[in-house]
Amino acid sequence: MRIALVSLLFCLAIPARAQEADTARSYALESIIVTADRSESMLSRSTGAVSVLTAGELRRLPGVARLGDALRHMPGFAMLNLDGQGFDPQATVRGFYGGGETEYVLVLLDGHPVNNMEMGLVNWSQIPLSAIESIEVVRGGASSLYGDAAVGGVLNVVTNRQAEKAAAQLSLSAGSFGTYLGEASAHATVRDRPFSAFASLLQTEGFREHAARKAGSMGASLGVLEGETYRVTLSGLGHWRQYDIPGPLTRDEAGMSRTQMSPFFRFDNVDERTMLLTLDGRGTLSESSVLRVSASSEWRSSDIVRTLPLAAAFADTKGREVSTTRFFVSAQLAMQGLAIDTDRLTFGAEGRFGALDNVYYNMLTGSAAEYAAYAGDWGEVSTSGQGDRQTMAGYAQYRLDPLPRLRITLGGRYDTINDSYTAAEGQKVSASHTAFSPKVGVNLAFIRSARHVGHVYANYLGIFKAATLDQLYDQRILPVPFPPYGITISNSELKPQRGTSYEMGLYHRAVMSSILAGELTLSVYQVDMTDELDFSFETFSYANIAASRHSGLESGLRLYIGDRATAHTNYTLQNVTYEEGANKGNFVKGIPRDYLNLGISASLTRDVAVGVVLHSTARIYLDDANTMPLDDYVTLDATLSYRWHPARSVIKLESLNLLNASYSSTGFPDPDSESGSGVVFLYPAAGRSVRLGVTVTL
């Protein structure tokens, strides 16, 4: 909080020096973004909290080798991980955290959703850094434009589809724990049509036993039609990953060896394949109207072995085969100058249709001794079924600038979601839900000059999130020592969680001198949720929490010191409390209340650069009663790079967790709440590691 206040006072004091600044300083006071309004707009004029990371910034930041790594440098994001190396990151944004069971951030690839169908989770490894031109993040509810799941925020990965000239780049790196990563990208023209392609391959043994991982991606895009007023682009992405899961350790087990695997998780693994094909079209109908249409399809299949701890010394393991097919269609029209020259109306419709095939196989239920003697064979079919989800939605947003410094945004979206699931025995369960999500926002420029862009904004939002198909209908049977001796963790009676959000914020960008520029972002918010979804260890099923309140602060300060150095600090405060029930007033488990990110990157010479980033996470409770705090932790990453001009290459040496901190980023108490064992399960993180890589531009 002190950092945020000092940053605010610092930037508010800048205007006093505006006339002293060198007018020759070239610094982009405005950034053009797409995600916040689903059409081009200036970032500083947004009526919500928006952040952008460009490809150049991603290359300079220490410890960034994958998309999930980049999010740790975004204001408002606190990233936890289950695998210990960050390959399986869990995002907490504005106090929303799915605990690995669902995701509260909608992730888009060039505007197309990539969250999986049955759980809403994100495979962060399918989008390599080599494909990314920029990452745009809208924090806070965005249901008025994006509908279901856009509760914590929306993240849009923009790929480089329109390269100005032919180019190619190859990156290779190797590091601790037998980790190897190769990425390549290329841009060219094919019969005067823009073409881009990328590929990546990852392999690691993992820092723990039974933590090996392999993954690969290939993607391409081609401008199939292009004229003066229209453009049609075809793109595809193929991804495969296979990884083992070492599982959580009890606190005592972690104290003896942080690298061991849980004896209950020795067979857990995932083998997954995904194919995504999209067709995007954009046409200028007139000087004041633009039409966008798109269609995409996705095929995914997974073979999964997953263990659920039922008590400190007892667990259940089952195999699962799941395959999904999804289709997306959308159309959007944006028109300007309807009532006055500075207004814009954006409206559109979209449909999402998905089908799921699901089969569970019996494996083992028992103690650690029984797991030690088990060979890991899949048994007979336990349950099977088919599900589907159909979503139809229409949205509209009207943006009006009645005064040069004032922007008003009004919008809303209506969603209809129809779910159904049919078990192999013929029983069918279905549910339908509707939601209207309004938005009212205002943005006011308090200073605009050659050296300064300062805006304040406020908004009111309605948000919602429907339960996932797994939360509603998952048929996995868990053994219990009482009739009926087998239960499912799904709950077909789950209602969508709904909420209202109030937010105020600030954007301030300034050029302070010929060599110094900076930008400050600040937002404060309060979200009141009803029927919030969570997993209940008391009933061992998903349930609707009566009510919760999410409030907090997000601040970010970035300084640019000539062309030689950048520095940033991001502080995030997340307070999430239960508003009703036995735990009223307590903090919701698993949410880090304080997250701090500090970093600096500097060029020591023309060819040598260094960077250091500090991450601090504090005040996490692992239980609803707030009796089991997780230890606070701090990590430090550092990088040293050298630009070798004759080979057109950059050599980079990185050290992650340089201070060799011993920590766990998340965990949970004994699932058997009545045992009173006091056992806590933790996900230990890796200690110090190094990585050496080279990037060659052709």
XYZ file of C-alpha atoms in Angstrom:
698
model
C 0.000 0.000 0.000
C 2.865 2.389 0.815
C 4.438 1.648 -2.552
C 1.172 2.413 -4.318
C 0.726 5.721 -2.485
C 4.307 6.819 -3.117
C 3.913 5.934 -6.787
C 0.706 7.939 -6.998
C 2.203 11.029 -5.364
C 5.270 10.724 -7.575
C 3.308 10.735 -10.816
C 0.863 13.408 -9.704
C 3.835 15.643 -9.021
C 5.129 15.220 -12.556
C 3.015 17.950 -14.235
C 4.944 20.646 -12.378
C 7.961 19.798 -14.540
C 6.114 19.471 -17.818
C 7.475 22.664 -19.348
C 11.059 21.636 -18.550
C 10.877 18.429 -20.569
C 12.700 18.052 -23.867
C 10.080 18.060 -26.606
C 12.303 15.840 -28.735
C 11.678 12.877 -26.444
C 9.919 10.173 -28.498
C 7.667 8.189 -26.197
C 4.326 6.585 -26.991
C 1.868 8.265 -24.659
C -0.957 6.258 -26.190
C -1.314 2.520 -26.855
C -3.966 1.078 -29.141
C -5.761 -1.979 -27.729
C -8.581 -4.207 -28.964
C -9.717 -6.424 -26.081
C -11.295 -3.867 -23.730
C -14.009 -2.723 -26.189
C -13.775 -5.537 -28.810
C -12.605 -2.835 -31.219
C -9.633 -0.482 -31.475
C -9.388 2.099 -28.717
C -6.780 4.018 -26.722
C -5.694 2.277 -23.537
C -5.708 5.434 -21.422
C -9.344 6.126 -22.386
C -10.578 2.746 -21.181
C -13.342 2.604 -18.596
C -11.688 -0.375 -16.905
C -8.291 -1.697 -15.812
C -6.200 -2.713 -18.841
C -2.534 -3.724 -19.168
C -0.370 -4.611 -22.159
C 2.930 -6.480 -22.522
C 4.635 -6.388 -25.913
C 6.916 -9.018 -27.433
C 9.921 -6.782 -26.829
C 9.113 -6.438 -23.137
C 8.626 -10.197 -22.820
C 12.118 -10.817 -24.201
C 13.693 -8.451 -21.682
C 11.971 -9.665 -18.514
C 13.911 -12.185 -16.385
C 12.382 -15.606 -15.864
C 9.936 -15.387 -18.777
C 10.064 -18.459 -21.021
C 6.335 -19.208 -21.235
C 3.033 -17.354 -21.280
C 2.316 -18.161 -17.634
C 5.643 -16.601 -16.619
C 4.653 -13.324 -18.279
C 1.494 -12.960 -16.202
C 3.526 -12.635 -13.007
C 4.604 -9.211 -14.316
C 1.049 -7.960 -14.874
C -0.582 -5.710 -12.250
C -3.358 -7.550 -10.452
C -2.114 -11.072 -11.184
C -0.780 -13.368 -8.463
C 0.411 -16.649 -9.959
C 0.542 -19.876 -7.955
C 1.806 -23.190 -9.286
C 1.182 -26.867 -8.596
C 4.150 -28.448 -10.390
C 6.826 -26.310 -8.723
C 8.425 -25.005 -11.923
C 5.575 -22.847 -13.198
C 4.483 -25.118 -16.046
C 1.029 -25.412 -14.494
C 0.320 -21.887 -13.183
C -2.850 -20.985 -11.308
C -4.012 -17.382 -11.675
C -5.637 -15.444 -8.861
C -7.173 -12.185 -10.042
C -9.336 -9.963 -7.862
C -9.659 -12.777 -5.367
C -11.022 -15.323 -7.830
C -9.183 -18.635 -7.774
C -10.388 -21.980 -9.035
C -7.828 -24.094 -7.187
C -7.024 -26.106 -10.311
C -10.685 -27.082 -10.767
C -11.824 -24.159 -12.930
C -10.574 -20.825 -14.221
C -11.927 -17.353 -13.585
C -9.920 -15.711 -16.362
C -11.178 -16.017 -19.931
C -8.168 -16.618 -22.196
C -8.384 -15.759 -25.887
C -6.043 -16.479 -28.772
C -6.576 -13.701 -31.307
C -10.060 -13.268 -29.872
C -11.009 -16.984 -29.758
C -11.543 -18.766 -26.382
C -9.075 -21.529 -25.470
C -10.310 -22.470 -21.962
C -11.175 -26.162 -22.057
C -14.800 -27.234 -22.227
C -15.288 -29.551 -19.261
C -13.435 -27.569 -16.562
C -12.707 -24.142 -18.043
C -8.982 -24.571 -17.400
C -6.216 -23.161 -19.586
C -3.340 -25.056 -21.150
C -0.784 -22.259 -20.882
C 1.886 -24.186 -22.793
C -0.008 -24.337 -26.102
C 0.882 -20.724 -27.013
C 4.692 -20.268 -27.242
C 6.295 -16.866 -26.756
C 7.637 -16.958 -30.307
C 4.074 -16.555 -31.605
C 3.148 -13.581 -29.412
C 3.074 -9.990 -30.593
C 1.421 -8.673 -27.425
C -0.671 -9.705 -24.431
C -3.681 -7.573 -23.549
C -5.305 -8.041 -20.148
C -8.606 -6.600 -18.965
C -8.878 -7.038 -15.206
C -12.224 -7.287 -13.514
C -15.561 -8.457 -14.808
C -16.081 -8.317 -18.565
C -19.316 -10.272 -18.863
C -20.972 -7.344 -20.675
C -18.835 -8.166 -23.729
C -17.487 -11.686 -23.166
C -20.129 -13.428 -21.078
C -19.529 -16.477 -18.920
C -16.165 -16.950 -17.157
C -14.995 -13.358 -17.683
C -15.186 -12.753 -13.927
C -11.595 -12.109 -12.856
C -10.599 -10.770 -16.241
C -9.956 -11.407 -19.920
C -6.542 -12.188 -21.383
C -6.102 -11.906 -25.156
C -2.911 -13.229 -26.752
C -2.334 -11.369 -30.013
C -0.129 -13.225 -32.490
C 2.011 -11.652 -35.183
C -0.026 -12.298 -38.327
C 0.862 -9.221 -40.396
C 4.669 -8.993 -40.495
C 5.964 -6.097 -42.582
C 8.839 -8.101 -44.072
C 10.140 -11.653 -44.310
C 11.958 -12.765 -41.180
C 12.684 -15.830 -39.092
C 13.798 -16.436 -35.527
C 15.104 -19.494 -33.695
C 15.495 -19.845 -29.911
C 17.121 -22.703 -28.004
C 17.623 -23.007 -24.261
C 18.718 -25.608 -21.716
C 18.589 -25.523 -17.955
C 18.320 -27.256 -14.629
C 16.245 -30.407 -14.102
C 16.960 -31.570 -17.656
C 14.875 -28.772 -19.171
C 15.160 -28.045 -22.898
C 13.079 -25.597 -24.919
C 13.202 -24.822 -28.615
C 11.054 -22.273 -30.453
C 10.960 -21.013 -34.030
C 8.894 -18.457 -35.916
C 8.836 -17.237 -39.504
C 7.055 -14.521 -41.488
C 6.859 -14.262 -45.242
C 4.488 -13.690 -48.148
C 2.893 -16.445 -50.212
C 1.537 -15.173 -53.541
C 1.440 -11.686 -52.043
C -0.481 -12.963 -49.017
C 0.919 -12.615 -45.475
C 2.023 -15.912 -43.960
C 3.346 -16.665 -40.479
C 4.252 -19.887 -38.704
C 5.635 -20.950 -35.349
C 6.673 -24.099 -33.534
C 7.894 -25.059 -30.076
C 9.164 -28.163 -28.291
C 9.645 -28.551 -24.541
C 11.092 -31.323 -22.440
C 11.938 -31.442 -18.734
C 12.572 -34.109 -16.116
C 11.078 -31.865 -13.450
C 12.611 -30.933 -10.135
C 10.601 -33.642 -8.336
C 10.276 -37.359 -8.874
C 7.530 -38.275 -11.336
C 7.410 -34.741 -12.781
C 8.643 -35.252 -16.354
C 6.942 -33.234 -19.052
C 6.945 -33.019 -22.850
C 4.994 -30.584 -24.994
C 4.959 -29.355 -28.564
C 3.044 -26.792 -30.617
C 2.810 -25.911 -34.289
C 0.761 -23.102 -35.765
C 0.367 -21.039 -38.909
C -1.799 -18.298 -40.394
C -2.351 -17.234 -43.992
C -4.154 -14.279 -45.500
C -6.363 -16.204 -47.918
C -8.224 -13.159 -49.261
C -7.200 -9.538 -49.116
C -8.344 -6.350 -50.804
C -8.520 -2.642 -50.112
C -11.553 -2.986 -47.845
C -11.466 -6.577 -46.612
C -9.187 -9.285 -45.251
C -9.787 -12.976 -44.521
C -7.257 -14.965 -42.498
C -7.080 -18.714 -41.980
C -5.090 -19.973 -38.993
C -4.478 -23.259 -37.234
C -2.839 -24.530 -34.066
C -1.860 -28.053 -33.093
C -0.621 -28.912 -29.608
C 0.403 -32.028 -27.734
C 1.535 -32.446 -24.160
C 2.321 -35.335 -21.852
C 3.245 -34.846 -18.230
C 3.448 -36.660 -14.903
C 1.962 -35.262 -11.697
C 3.973 -35.749 -8.483
C 1.110 -34.589 -6.264
C 1.083 -32.664 -2.983
C 3.220 -33.594 0.024
C 2.316 -33.353 3.665
C 4.267 -30.753 5.586
C 6.310 -33.530 7.242
C 7.062 -35.191 3.890
C 8.156 -31.881 2.392
C 10.414 -31.310 5.390
C 12.206 -34.600 4.700
C 12.490 -34.203 0.922
C 10.882 -31.589 -1.281
C 11.744 -33.503 -4.448
C 9.937 -36.742 -3.636
C 6.572 -37.587 -5.126
C 3.471 -38.412 -3.165
C 3.090 -42.209 -2.911
C -0.571 -41.809 -3.903
C 0.262 -39.935 -7.132
C 2.845 -42.284 -8.632
C 0.582 -43.084 -11.607
C -0.951 -39.644 -12.204
C -0.330 -38.251 -15.674
C -1.961 -36.452 -18.600
C -1.639 -37.133 -22.335
C -3.497 -34.488 -24.330
C -3.830 -33.464 -27.982
C -5.545 -30.304 -29.307
C -6.334 -28.988 -32.784
C -7.732 -25.494 -33.393
C -8.770 -24.077 -36.773
C -10.087 -20.518 -37.223
C -11.292 -18.294 -40.042
C -11.424 -14.550 -39.390
C -12.811 -11.904 -41.690
C -12.800 -8.138 -41.465
C -14.418 -5.755 -43.920
C -14.805 -1.998 -44.076
C -18.378 -1.341 -45.185
C -17.992 2.434 -45.190
C -15.822 5.125 -43.680
C -17.697 4.724 -40.421
C -18.510 1.022 -40.159
C -16.467 -2.183 -39.836
C -17.789 -5.738 -39.918
C -15.983 -8.670 -38.289
C -17.005 -12.295 -38.653
C -15.266 -15.415 -37.434
C -15.713 -19.152 -37.179
C -13.528 -21.665 -35.369
C -13.518 -25.310 -34.431
C -11.568 -27.200 -31.792
C -10.898 -30.920 -31.260
C -9.262 -32.179 -28.075
C -8.696 -35.588 -26.525
C -7.100 -36.450 -23.194
C -6.093 -39.588 -21.327
C -5.852 -38.743 -17.643
C -4.963 -40.563 -14.448
C -5.986 -38.478 -11.461
C -5.824 -39.126 -7.730
C -8.055 -37.451 -5.166
C -6.848 -37.586 -1.532
C -9.777 -38.608 0.664
C -7.840 -38.347 3.925
C -4.250 -37.900 5.030
C -3.512 -41.610 4.471
C -6.195 -42.692 2.020
C -6.835 -41.849 -1.648
C -8.746 -42.799 -4.782
C -7.296 -43.030 -8.308
C -9.193 -43.352 -11.565
C -8.367 -43.218 -15.249
C -10.310 -40.952 -17.560
C -10.714 -40.648 -21.310
C -12.303 -37.374 -22.379
C -12.738 -35.886 -25.830
C -14.420 -32.629 -26.812
C -15.527 -30.981 -30.022
C -16.449 -27.309 -30.117
C -17.570 -24.784 -32.714
C -17.641 -20.999 -32.364
C -19.299 -18.463 -34.656
C -19.545 -14.707 -34.200
C -20.380 -11.521 -36.066
C -19.791 -7.940 -34.951
C -20.521 -4.558 -36.465
C -18.940 -1.316 -35.235
C -20.331 2.010 -36.443
C -19.130 5.534 -35.710
C -20.726 8.927 -35.991
C -24.333 7.908 -35.404
C -25.451 10.850 -33.260
C -22.244 12.882 -33.093
C -18.851 12.500 -34.720
C -17.263 10.988 -31.612
C -19.647 8.168 -30.752
C -19.373 4.470 -31.589
C -21.899 1.655 -31.430
C -20.598 -1.912 -31.313
C -23.005 -4.827 -31.354
C -22.714 -8.461 -32.162
C -23.891 -12.017 -31.654
C -22.092 -15.270 -31.053
C -22.811 -18.936 -30.630
C -20.768 -21.680 -28.998
C -21.598 -25.350 -29.391
C -19.694 -28.142 -27.713
C -19.962 -31.898 -27.186
C -18.118 -34.054 -24.653
C -17.504 -37.822 -24.457
C -16.393 -39.046 -21.058
C -15.335 -42.460 -19.686
C -13.966 -43.273 -16.211
C -12.019 -46.447 -15.390
C -11.501 -47.996 -11.964
C -7.918 -48.144 -10.743
C -7.290 -48.147 -6.986
C -8.693 -46.939 -3.689
C -6.575 -47.532 -0.626
C -3.663 -46.722 1.656
C -0.041 -45.908 0.854
C 0.922 -49.564 1.319
C -1.690 -50.649 -1.221
C -0.457 -48.032 -3.695
C 3.137 -49.249 -3.272
C 2.070 -52.755 -4.349
C -0.122 -51.570 -7.254
C 1.084 -51.912 -10.867
C -0.979 -49.006 -12.240
C -3.211 -50.994 -14.593
C -6.504 -49.514 -15.748
C -9.475 -51.608 -14.690
C -13.009 -51.933 -15.983
C -15.238 -49.011 -16.944
C -16.644 -47.279 -13.889
C -18.973 -44.717 -15.496
C -19.396 -43.098 -18.880
C -21.591 -40.539 -20.585
C -21.950 -37.699 -23.037
C -22.554 -34.022 -22.387
C -23.016 -30.849 -24.351
C -23.155 -27.100 -23.833
C -24.801 -24.568 -26.119
C -24.391 -20.840 -25.594
C -26.115 -18.095 -27.555
C -25.440 -14.452 -26.807
C -26.016 -10.943 -28.087
C -24.246 -7.820 -26.894
C -24.115 -4.097 -27.549
C -21.918 -1.258 -26.334
C -22.376 2.430 -27.002
C -19.409 4.745 -26.499
C -19.959 8.470 -26.429
C -17.482 11.360 -26.109
C -19.772 14.327 -25.362
C -16.737 16.443 -24.444
C -13.127 16.180 -25.652
C -12.008 14.933 -22.224
C -15.029 12.851 -21.287
C -16.004 9.348 -22.410
C -19.146 7.483 -21.388
C -19.702 3.787 -22.077
C -23.014 1.959 -21.820
C -23.402 -1.692 -22.668
C -24.833 -5.064 -21.894
C -24.944 -8.680 -22.955
C -27.620 -11.355 -22.749
C -26.507 -14.997 -22.508
C -28.477 -18.220 -22.732
C -26.667 -21.407 -21.666
C -28.141 -24.867 -22.158
C -26.365 -27.883 -20.637
C -27.189 -31.564 -20.719
C -25.551 -34.853 -19.795
C -26.616 -38.410 -20.597
C -25.103 -41.327 -18.682
C -24.481 -44.703 -20.287
C -27.467 -46.092 -18.391
C -29.721 -43.589 -20.142
C -30.361 -41.112 -17.335
C -30.377 -37.559 -18.684
C -29.888 -34.365 -16.687
C -30.190 -30.896 -18.146
C -30.227 -27.264 -17.071
C -30.763 -23.867 -18.670
C -29.619 -20.514 -17.397
C -29.842 -16.952 -18.632
C -27.951 -13.849 -17.598
C -27.936 -10.165 -18.434
C -24.662 -8.388 -17.716
C -24.751 -4.578 -17.839
C -21.897 -2.079 -17.866
C -21.762 1.655 -17.179
C -18.392 3.353 -17.380
C -16.921 6.822 -17.502
C -13.420 8.118 -18.272
C -12.245 11.687 -17.684
C -8.924 13.190 -18.805
C -7.587 15.418 -16.051
C -4.499 16.332 -18.081
C -3.606 16.003 -21.759
C -0.535 17.708 -23.167
C 2.508 16.977 -25.281
C 4.100 15.458 -22.188
C 1.225 14.029 -20.185
C -1.781 11.820 -20.526
C -3.761 11.533 -17.298
C -7.172 9.862 -16.994
C -9.435 8.716 -14.193
C -12.243 6.220 -14.701
C -15.084 4.533 -12.854
C -17.443 1.717 -13.747
C -20.319 -0.433 -12.593
C -20.516 -4.016 -13.891
C -22.761 -7.027 -13.668
C -20.912 -10.359 -13.919
C -21.733 -14.044 -13.852
C -20.137 -17.459 -14.188
C -21.968 -20.689 -14.892
C -20.742 -23.919 -13.363
C -18.576 -26.027 -15.668
C -19.819 -29.323 -17.084
C -17.580 -31.219 -14.648
C -18.915 -29.265 -11.690
C -22.463 -30.001 -12.804
C -22.336 -33.558 -14.105
C -18.978 -35.234 -13.537
C -19.703 -38.912 -12.809
C -16.515 -39.843 -11.003
C -17.520 -42.025 -8.045
C -15.719 -41.613 -4.737
C -15.963 -44.325 -2.069
C -17.438 -43.362 1.306
C -17.814 -45.525 4.465
C -21.590 -45.070 4.648
C -24.561 -45.709 2.348
C -24.630 -45.474 -0.630
C -20.845 -46.162 -0.319
C -20.139 -44.135 -3.419
C -20.798 -40.449 -4.204
C -20.028 -38.023 -7.017
C -18.395 -34.648 -6.423
C -20.544 -32.959 -9.066
C -23.748 -31.142 -8.227
C -26.387 -30.751 -10.961
C -28.248 -28.205 -8.805
C -25.463 -25.625 -8.961
C -26.593 -22.117 -9.826
C -24.461 -19.591 -11.718
C -22.595 -17.249 -9.454
C -23.511 -13.634 -9.974
C -22.044 -10.395 -8.816
C -21.904 -6.641 -9.042
C -18.653 -4.759 -9.321
C -17.697 -1.155 -8.584
C -14.302 0.147 -9.631
C -12.316 3.389 -9.811
C -8.917 3.824 -11.390
C -6.211 6.017 -12.826
C -3.929 6.049 -15.870
C -1.077 8.535 -15.937
C 1.685 8.553 -18.516
C 4.308 11.277 -18.557
C 7.566 12.359 -20.162
C 9.586 13.950 -17.398
C 12.749 14.788 -19.286
C 14.641 13.916 -22.437
C 15.657 10.586 -20.884
C 12.959 9.803 -18.348
C 9.332 8.760 -18.876
C 6.886 6.839 -16.762
C 3.394 5.434 -16.468
C 1.220 4.727 -13.456
C -1.889 2.576 -13.265
C -4.042 2.339 -10.176
C -7.389 0.681 -9.524
C -9.530 0.003 -6.481
C -12.565 -2.255 -6.622
C -15.305 -4.023 -4.725
C -17.173 -7.065 -6.029
C -20.127 -8.561 -4.183
C -20.837 -12.152 -5.229
C -23.773 -14.395 -4.493
C -23.854 -18.157 -4.960
C -20.094 -18.223 -5.499
C -18.880 -21.658 -6.588
C -16.438 -23.618 -4.454
C -15.524 -27.157 -3.466
C -16.828 -28.188 -0.067
C -14.758 -30.718 1.879
C -17.666 -31.121 4.293
C -19.958 -32.576 1.595
C -17.110 -33.532 -0.749
C -18.933 -31.910 -3.637
C -19.176 -28.573 -5.365
C -21.469 -26.052 -3.728
C -22.671 -22.461 -3.901
C -21.200 -20.304 -1.132
C -23.922 -17.960 0.095
C -22.060 -14.672 -0.440
C -18.563 -13.226 -0.551
C -16.986 -9.820 -0.986
C -13.913 -9.188 -3.120
C -12.164 -5.882 -2.567
C -8.669 -4.721 -3.256
C -6.141 -2.495 -4.921
C -3.933 -2.940 -7.986
C -1.080 -0.574 -8.740
C 1.649 -0.530 -11.314
C 4.468 1.924 -11.941
C 6.806 1.635 -14.907
C 9.769 3.935 -15.630
C 11.677 4.269 -18.908
C 15.182 5.661 -18.573
C 16.224 6.610 -22.067
C 16.750 3.572 -24.247
C 18.987 1.934 -21.658
C 16.805 0.892 -18.730
C 13.282 0.193 -17.525
C 12.022 -0.354 -13.997
C 8.647 -1.469 -12.721
C 6.790 -2.174 -9.523
C 3.392 -3.866 -9.233
C 1.538 -4.272 -5.969
C -1.714 -6.235 -5.635
C -3.944 -6.384 -2.557
C -6.756 -8.976 -2.582
C -9.194 -9.102 0.316
C -11.868 -11.769 -0.096
C -14.189 -12.457 2.823
C -17.229 -14.608 3.466
C -20.310 -12.485 4.020
C -22.562 -15.198 5.467
C -22.381 -18.534 7.232
C -20.143 -19.985 9.932
C -17.034 -18.360 8.456
C -18.516 -14.876 8.043
C -15.747 -12.285 8.149
C -12.997 -14.835 7.456
C -10.765 -14.660 4.422
C -11.451 -17.103 1.609
C -8.811 -19.831 1.484
C -6.054 -20.012 -1.101
C -6.001 -16.305 -2.022
C -2.725 -14.376 -1.512
C -3.663 -11.044 0.027
C -0.362 -9.336 -0.847
C 1.592 -9.780 -4.052
C 4.547 -7.560 -4.967
C 6.594 -7.592 -8.144
C 9.685 -5.362 -8.503
C 12.076 -5.383 -11.424
C 14.671 -3.524 -13.439
C 16.265 -4.180 -16.815
C 19.261 -2.178 -17.978
C 21.823 -2.119 -20.789
C 25.302 -1.906 -19.285
C 26.895 -1.455 -22.691
C 25.694 -1.503 -26.268
C 25.650 -5.309 -26.199
C 25.375 -6.344 -22.527
C 22.153 -6.138 -20.519
C 21.078 -7.288 -17.056
C 17.756 -7.708 -15.318
C 16.533 -8.515 -11.810
C 12.968 -9.231 -10.653
C 11.697 -9.810 -7.113
C 8.390 -11.565 -6.358
C 6.849 -11.473 -2.887
C 3.672 -13.298 -1.806
C 2.148 -12.972 1.654
C -0.884 -13.724 3.814
C -2.468 -16.896 2.423
C -4.779 -19.094 4.487
C -5.291 -22.726 3.513
C -8.583 -23.202 5.363
C -11.861 -21.354 5.718
C -11.417 -21.013 9.480
C -8.154 -19.091 8.890
C -6.206 -21.297 11.310
C -3.680 -22.629 8.770
C -1.560 -19.846 7.284
C 0.881 -20.576 4.477
C 4.391 -19.247 4.999
C 5.140 -15.988 3.174
C 7.862 -16.213 0.550
C 10.133 -14.073 -1.640
C 11.939 -15.114 -4.817
C 14.511 -13.336 -6.959
C 15.202 -13.945 -10.660
C 18.157 -12.499 -12.555
C 19.314 -12.454 -16.164
C 22.440 -11.499 -18.109
C 22.321 -11.198 -21.894
C 24.846 -10.488 -24.629
C 24.037 -9.387 -28.170
C 26.439 -10.972 -30.664
C 26.085 -8.882 -33.797
C 28.079 -11.029 -36.284
C 25.692 -13.941 -35.699
C 22.610 -11.719 -35.237
C 21.972 -13.495 -31.968
C 21.340 -12.856 -28.279
C 22.781 -15.149 -25.615
C 20.956 -15.114 -22.286
C 21.887 -16.630 -18.915
C 19.185 -16.723 -16.257
C 19.024 -17.765 -12.631
C 15.576 -18.435 -11.199
C 14.965 -18.295 -7.456
C 18.484 -16.964 -7.136
C 18.353 -16.890 -3.323
C 17.274 -20.559 -3.238
C 14.126 -19.859 -1.208
C 12.344 -22.945 0.124
C 8.614 -22.372 -0.217
C 5.224 -23.628 -1.354
C 2.834 -21.379 -3.245
C -0.387 -23.188 -2.304
C -1.837 -26.192 -0.466
C -4.884 -27.542 1.358
C -5.805 -29.165 4.710
C -6.645 -32.818 5.306
C -9.785 -33.529 3.218
C -11.158 -35.583 6.110
C -12.309 -32.563 8.095
C -13.718 -34.673 10.917
C -10.413 -36.393 11.643
C -8.859 -33.337 13.276
C -5.461 -34.565 12.098
C -4.113 -31.081 11.439
C -2.286 -32.449 8.380
C -1.557 -29.883 5.673
C -0.753 -30.785 2.070
C 1.684 -28.512 0.212
C 2.922 -28.107 -3.364
C 6.665 -27.457 -2.978
C 8.382 -25.169 -5.470
C 11.800 -25.619 -7.034
C 14.907 -24.120 -5.502
C 17.606 -22.296 -7.428
C 17.851 -23.168 -11.124
C 19.700 -21.831 -14.149
C 18.863 -21.555 -17.829
C 21.119 -20.723 -20.796
C 19.634 -19.826 -24.142
C 20.381 -18.291 -27.509
C 18.055 -16.522 -29.933
C 19.077 -16.108 -33.572
C 17.306 -13.750 -35.975
C 17.563 -14.654 -39.650
